[in-house]
Amino acid sequence: MTHAKVQVVDEAIERADQPFISARHVTAGYENRRDHTRLIALRDVSLDVARGEFLAIVGPSGCGKTTFINMIAGFVQPLEGEITVDGEPVTGPGMDRAMVFQDYALLPWRTVQRNIRFAMENRRTKPSKAEQDERIRKAIELVGLTGFEKAYPHELSGGMRQRVGIARALVTEPSVLLMDEPFGAVDAMTREAMQAELEKIIAQTGQTVVFITHSIDEAVTLGDRVVVVSSRPGRIKEIVPVDLPRPRMDSDIRGSQRFAEIREHIWSLLQSEALGAKREHS
């Protein structure tokens, strides 16, 4: 009996030491059937994400950032290599992962409450109606939309619509939150407010986040680490740790010397990549 307990503890320790999300020598691309060619978006990417980590990814347009999180989500399969979540190979979408898109992707004929419920309606195994109602209530409260349950998308501001998108992702209680430029379509003031909200939400939920952004400031403000990706075919150029205390949005972190140093370093890595991507598309 004692030996069995020791073995269980040892397995738990070993599991805790393993990366939660792992990409091993991943190459991804798309077939152009008309020209019989293959476009490589990412090449030979290896990356580990710890449980509960907030990983930000920056890079020039077309470098494969979205392709990478689509592979974690299970929407896209790699041409080479493998992605695992909690030790299991990703072969398709799963309840343990949820995506927040840039364009809200709300159903205009549904209220806030029913848009959020939609995330649970299409599950093979779904909670009872009572549990769904409770999850929706908690998610709406978490994103600060209490009182807007019966509102339709056209009655909401851009920031409020994105809150609905985040609530819809949270309501399934996923282990991994995948966010593809979630604040790219809102104004600067709303963007900062949403960053502060997100930091508070993740502090409460403890979820693992993979977050794509074109804003270096946003990446440094939110991320535990920032992955800098080269121009296409995307490769990891450097992974920059962000050694700034939390909470960050409630303090003058952005005015600190360390924030400026990290930001400047990431910009120095991206500058040549951005110019290279611009020449490629000109």
C-alpha positions as semicolon CSV with decimal commas, in nm:
position;residue;x (nm);y (nm);z (nm)
1;M;0,000;0,000;0,000
2;T;0,281;0,237;0,092
3;H;0,459;0,167;-0,235
4;A;0,141;0,242;-0,431
5;K;0,110;0,582;-0,261
6;V;0,472;0,667;-0,333
7;Q;0,425;0,570;-0,698
8;V;0,116;0,792;-0,730
9;V;0,303;1,087;-0,576
10;D;0,603;1,027;-0,804
11;E;0,376;1,023;-1,111
12;A;0,208;1,346;-0,999
13;I;0,546;1,517;-0,956
14;E;0,665;1,391;-1,294
15;R;0,343;1,516;-1,458
16;A;0,376;1,858;-1,296
17;D;0,730;1,889;-1,434
18;Q;0,614;1,819;-1,789
19;P;0,518;2,109;-2,020
20;F;0,143;2,155;-2,048
21;I;0,154;2,243;-2,419
22;S;0,441;2,110;-2,627
23;A;0,526;2,160;-2,995
24;R;0,802;1,940;-3,133
25;H;0,964;2,019;-3,470
26;V;0,636;2,144;-3,613
27;T;0,613;2,249;-3,976
28;A;0,282;2,377;-4,111
29;G;0,158;2,500;-4,445
30;Y;-0,115;2,499;-4,705
31;E;-0,156;2,330;-5,041
32;N;-0,228;2,546;-5,345
33;R;-0,410;2,297;-5,564
34;R;-0,437;2,538;-5,855
35;D;-0,061;2,586;-5,884
36;H;0,031;2,248;-5,733
37;T;0,253;2,424;-5,481
38;R;0,281;2,425;-5,102
39;L;0,306;2,741;-4,892
40;I;0,506;2,681;-4,574
41;A;0,381;2,907;-4,294
42;L;0,592;2,768;-4,006
43;R;0,907;2,560;-4,020
44;D;1,059;2,338;-3,749
45;V;0,904;2,512;-3,447
46;S;0,966;2,361;-3,103
47;L;0,811;2,527;-2,799
48;D;0,695;2,436;-2,449
49;V;0,425;2,621;-2,251
50;A;0,392;2,567;-1,877
51;R;0,058;2,510;-1,708
52;G;-0,091;2,846;-1,609
53;E;0,154;3,044;-1,823
54;F;0,051;3,348;-2,028
55;L;0,250;3,317;-2,351
56;A;0,239;3,608;-2,594
57;I;0,344;3,566;-2,959
58;V;0,452;3,854;-3,184
59;G;0,577;3,857;-3,539
60;P;0,518;4,016;-3,881
61;S;0,199;3,949;-4,076
62;G;0,196;3,614;-4,251
63;C;0,459;3,453;-4,026
64;G;0,232;3,168;-3,913
65;K;0,120;3,293;-3,569
66;T;-0,247;3,215;-3,632
67;T;-0,158;2,883;-3,792
68;F;0,028;2,789;-3,474
69;I;-0,265;2,846;-3,238
70;N;-0,501;2,685;-3,490
71;M;-0,286;2,374;-3,459
72;I;-0,311;2,387;-3,078
73;A;-0,688;2,426;-3,118
74;G;-0,695;2,125;-3,348
75;F;-0,833;2,317;-3,647
76;V;-0,517;2,259;-3,853
77;Q;-0,288;1,957;-3,859
78;P;0,091;2,001;-3,890
79;L;0,266;1,872;-4,200
80;E;0,549;1,752;-3,978
81;G;0,601;1,723;-3,603
82;E;0,351;1,698;-3,321
83;I;0,164;1,916;-3,072
84;T;0,052;1,778;-2,737
85;V;-0,167;1,923;-2,462
86;D;-0,126;1,772;-2,117
87;G;0,072;1,488;-2,272
88;E;-0,196;1,395;-2,529
89;P;-0,143;1,447;-2,905
90;V;-0,375;1,708;-3,057
91;T;-0,577;1,539;-3,332
92;G;-0,874;1,777;-3,343
93;P;-1,074;2,031;-3,138
94;G;-1,142;1,946;-2,774
95;M;-1,331;2,075;-2,472
96;D;-1,000;2,149;-2,299
97;R;-0,925;2,432;-2,548
98;A;-1,123;2,741;-2,645
99;M;-1,056;3,015;-2,899
100;V;-1,125;3,389;-2,883
101;F;-1,123;3,547;-3,229
102;Q;-1,051;3,904;-3,334
103;D;-1,381;3,954;-3,518
104;Y;-1,612;3,863;-3,224
105;A;-1,791;3,590;-3,428
106;L;-2,122;3,651;-3,247
107;L;-2,459;3,539;-3,381
108;P;-2,653;3,864;-3,440
109;W;-2,995;3,705;-3,376
110;R;-2,894;3,579;-3,031
111;T;-2,876;3,769;-2,705
112;V;-2,559;3,788;-2,495
113;Q;-2,684;3,500;-2,283
114;R;-2,771;3,280;-2,581
115;N;-2,444;3,359;-2,764
116;I;-2,256;3,234;-2,460
117;R;-2,479;2,927;-2,430
118;F;-2,396;2,840;-2,792
119;A;-2,050;2,722;-2,681
120;M;-2,210;2,443;-2,477
121;E;-2,490;2,349;-2,716
122;N;-2,264;2,178;-2,968
123;R;-2,077;1,957;-2,721
124;R;-2,126;1,584;-2,739
125;T;-2,154;1,578;-2,362
126;K;-2,299;1,897;-2,221
127;P;-2,393;2,016;-1,873
128;S;-2,751;2,017;-1,752
129;K;-2,965;2,324;-1,819
130;A;-2,923;2,436;-1,456
131;E;-2,545;2,403;-1,472
132;Q;-2,533;2,584;-1,806
133;D;-2,734;2,872;-1,655
134;E;-2,495;2,893;-1,360
135;R;-2,186;2,884;-1,580
136;I;-2,331;3,157;-1,802
137;R;-2,409;3,371;-1,498
138;K;-2,053;3,334;-1,367
139;A;-1,895;3,403;-1,706
140;I;-2,105;3,716;-1,758
141;E;-2,013;3,838;-1,410
142;L;-1,645;3,762;-1,471
143;V;-1,627;3,975;-1,788
144;G;-1,835;4,258;-1,639
145;L;-2,151;4,224;-1,847
146;T;-2,405;4,176;-1,569
147;G;-2,722;4,357;-1,672
148;F;-2,667;4,299;-2,046
149;E;-2,779;3,935;-2,056
150;K;-3,075;4,011;-2,286
151;A;-2,894;4,257;-2,514
152;Y;-2,823;4,178;-2,880
153;P;-2,478;4,228;-3,041
154;H;-2,591;4,538;-3,233
155;E;-2,676;4,701;-2,900
156;L;-2,322;4,655;-2,766
157;S;-1,997;4,845;-2,817
158;G;-1,697;4,671;-2,975
159;G;-1,537;4,613;-2,637
160;M;-1,858;4,466;-2,496
161;R;-1,892;4,232;-2,794
162;Q;-1,541;4,106;-2,731
163;R;-1,630;4,050;-2,367
164;V;-1,908;3,824;-2,490
165;G;-1,653;3,634;-2,699
166;I;-1,431;3,588;-2,395
167;A;-1,726;3,480;-2,180
168;R;-1,825;3,227;-2,447
169;A;-1,474;3,082;-2,431
170;L;-1,468;3,077;-2,049
171;V;-1,808;2,912;-2,007
172;T;-1,678;2,575;-2,126
173;E;-1,416;2,591;-1,848
174;P;-1,123;2,511;-2,080
175;S;-0,769;2,449;-1,958
176;V;-0,626;2,646;-2,252
177;L;-0,743;2,984;-2,379
178;L;-0,625;3,065;-2,733
179;M;-0,656;3,430;-2,829
180;D;-0,592;3,558;-3,181
181;E;-0,553;3,939;-3,177
182;P;-0,862;3,964;-2,953
183;F;-0,834;4,340;-2,900
184;G;-0,717;4,435;-3,250
185;A;-1,055;4,573;-3,358
186;V;-1,118;4,809;-3,064
187;D;-0,995;5,162;-2,996
188;A;-0,685;5,230;-2,785
189;M;-0,870;5,321;-2,462
190;T;-1,096;5,016;-2,483
191;R;-0,793;4,801;-2,560
192;E;-0,620;4,903;-2,237
193;A;-0,940;4,845;-2,039
194;M;-0,974;4,498;-2,194
195;Q;-0,612;4,416;-2,112
196;A;-0,676;4,503;-1,748
197;E;-0,994;4,290;-1,747
198;L;-0,812;3,996;-1,903
199;E;-0,530;4,011;-1,651
200;K;-0,782;3,999;-1,366
201;I;-0,980;3,715;-1,525
202;I;-0,673;3,496;-1,581
203;A;-0,555;3,566;-1,225
204;Q;-0,888;3,418;-1,109
205;T;-0,916;3,126;-1,350
206;G;-0,550;3,025;-1,368
207;Q;-0,586;2,918;-1,730
208;T;-0,299;2,866;-1,971
209;V;-0,312;3,138;-2,237
210;V;-0,152;3,158;-2,582
211;F;-0,207;3,513;-2,704
212;I;-0,127;3,655;-3,049
213;T;-0,075;4,027;-3,089
214;H;0,094;4,276;-3,320
215;S;0,147;4,515;-3,028
216;I;0,479;4,481;-2,846
217;D;0,344;4,689;-2,556
218;E;0,048;4,452;-2,522
219;A;0,273;4,145;-2,534
220;V;0,504;4,279;-2,262
221;T;0,213;4,402;-2,049
222;L;0,032;4,067;-2,049
223;G;0,287;3,795;-2,116
224;D;0,503;3,587;-1,884
225;R;0,717;3,525;-2,191
226;V;0,710;3,673;-2,542
227;V;0,783;3,451;-2,841
228;V;0,930;3,649;-3,132
229;V;0,862;3,482;-3,468
230;S;1,054;3,553;-3,788
231;S;0,896;3,639;-4,123
232;R;0,758;3,350;-4,329
233;P;0,834;3,070;-4,305
234;G;0,800;3,144;-3,936
235;R;1,068;3,026;-3,698
236;I;1,119;3,115;-3,335
237;K;1,377;3,391;-3,333
238;E;1,390;3,433;-2,956
239;I;1,179;3,374;-2,645
240;V;1,198;3,677;-2,416
241;P;1,109;3,634;-2,046
242;V;0,910;3,922;-1,895
243;D;1,037;3,964;-1,540
244;L;0,787;4,231;-1,433
245;P;0,571;4,203;-1,118
246;R;0,195;4,145;-1,134
247;P;-0,061;4,290;-1,138
248;R;0,075;4,508;-1,415
249;M;-0,229;4,708;-1,525
250;D;-0,284;4,850;-1,174
251;S;0,067;4,997;-1,158
252;D;0,295;5,219;-1,364
253;I;0,474;4,922;-1,519
254;R;0,471;5,074;-1,867
255;G;0,661;5,374;-1,735
256;S;0,935;5,163;-1,579
257;Q;1,288;5,134;-1,714
258;R;1,264;4,752;-1,725
259;F;0,949;4,766;-1,940
260;A;1,128;4,999;-2,182
261;E;1,431;4,767;-2,196
262;I;1,222;4,459;-2,276
263;R;1,014;4,648;-2,530
264;E;1,323;4,788;-2,703
265;H;1,484;4,443;-2,720
266;I;1,175;4,287;-2,880
267;W;1,149;4,574;-3,127
268;S;1,515;4,523;-3,225
269;L;1,435;4,158;-3,300
270;L;1,123;4,243;-3,500
271;Q;1,244;4,543;-3,696
272;S;1,438;4,353;-3,961
273;E;1,165;4,087;-3,980
274;A;0,895;4,347;-4,039
275;L;1,099;4,506;-4,317
276;G;1,163;4,164;-4,472
277;A;0,792;4,082;-4,468
278;K;0,712;4,419;-4,626
279;R;0,962;4,360;-4,911
280;E;0,815;4,013;-4,969
281;H;0,462;4,152;-5,013
282;S;0,560;4,459;-5,219
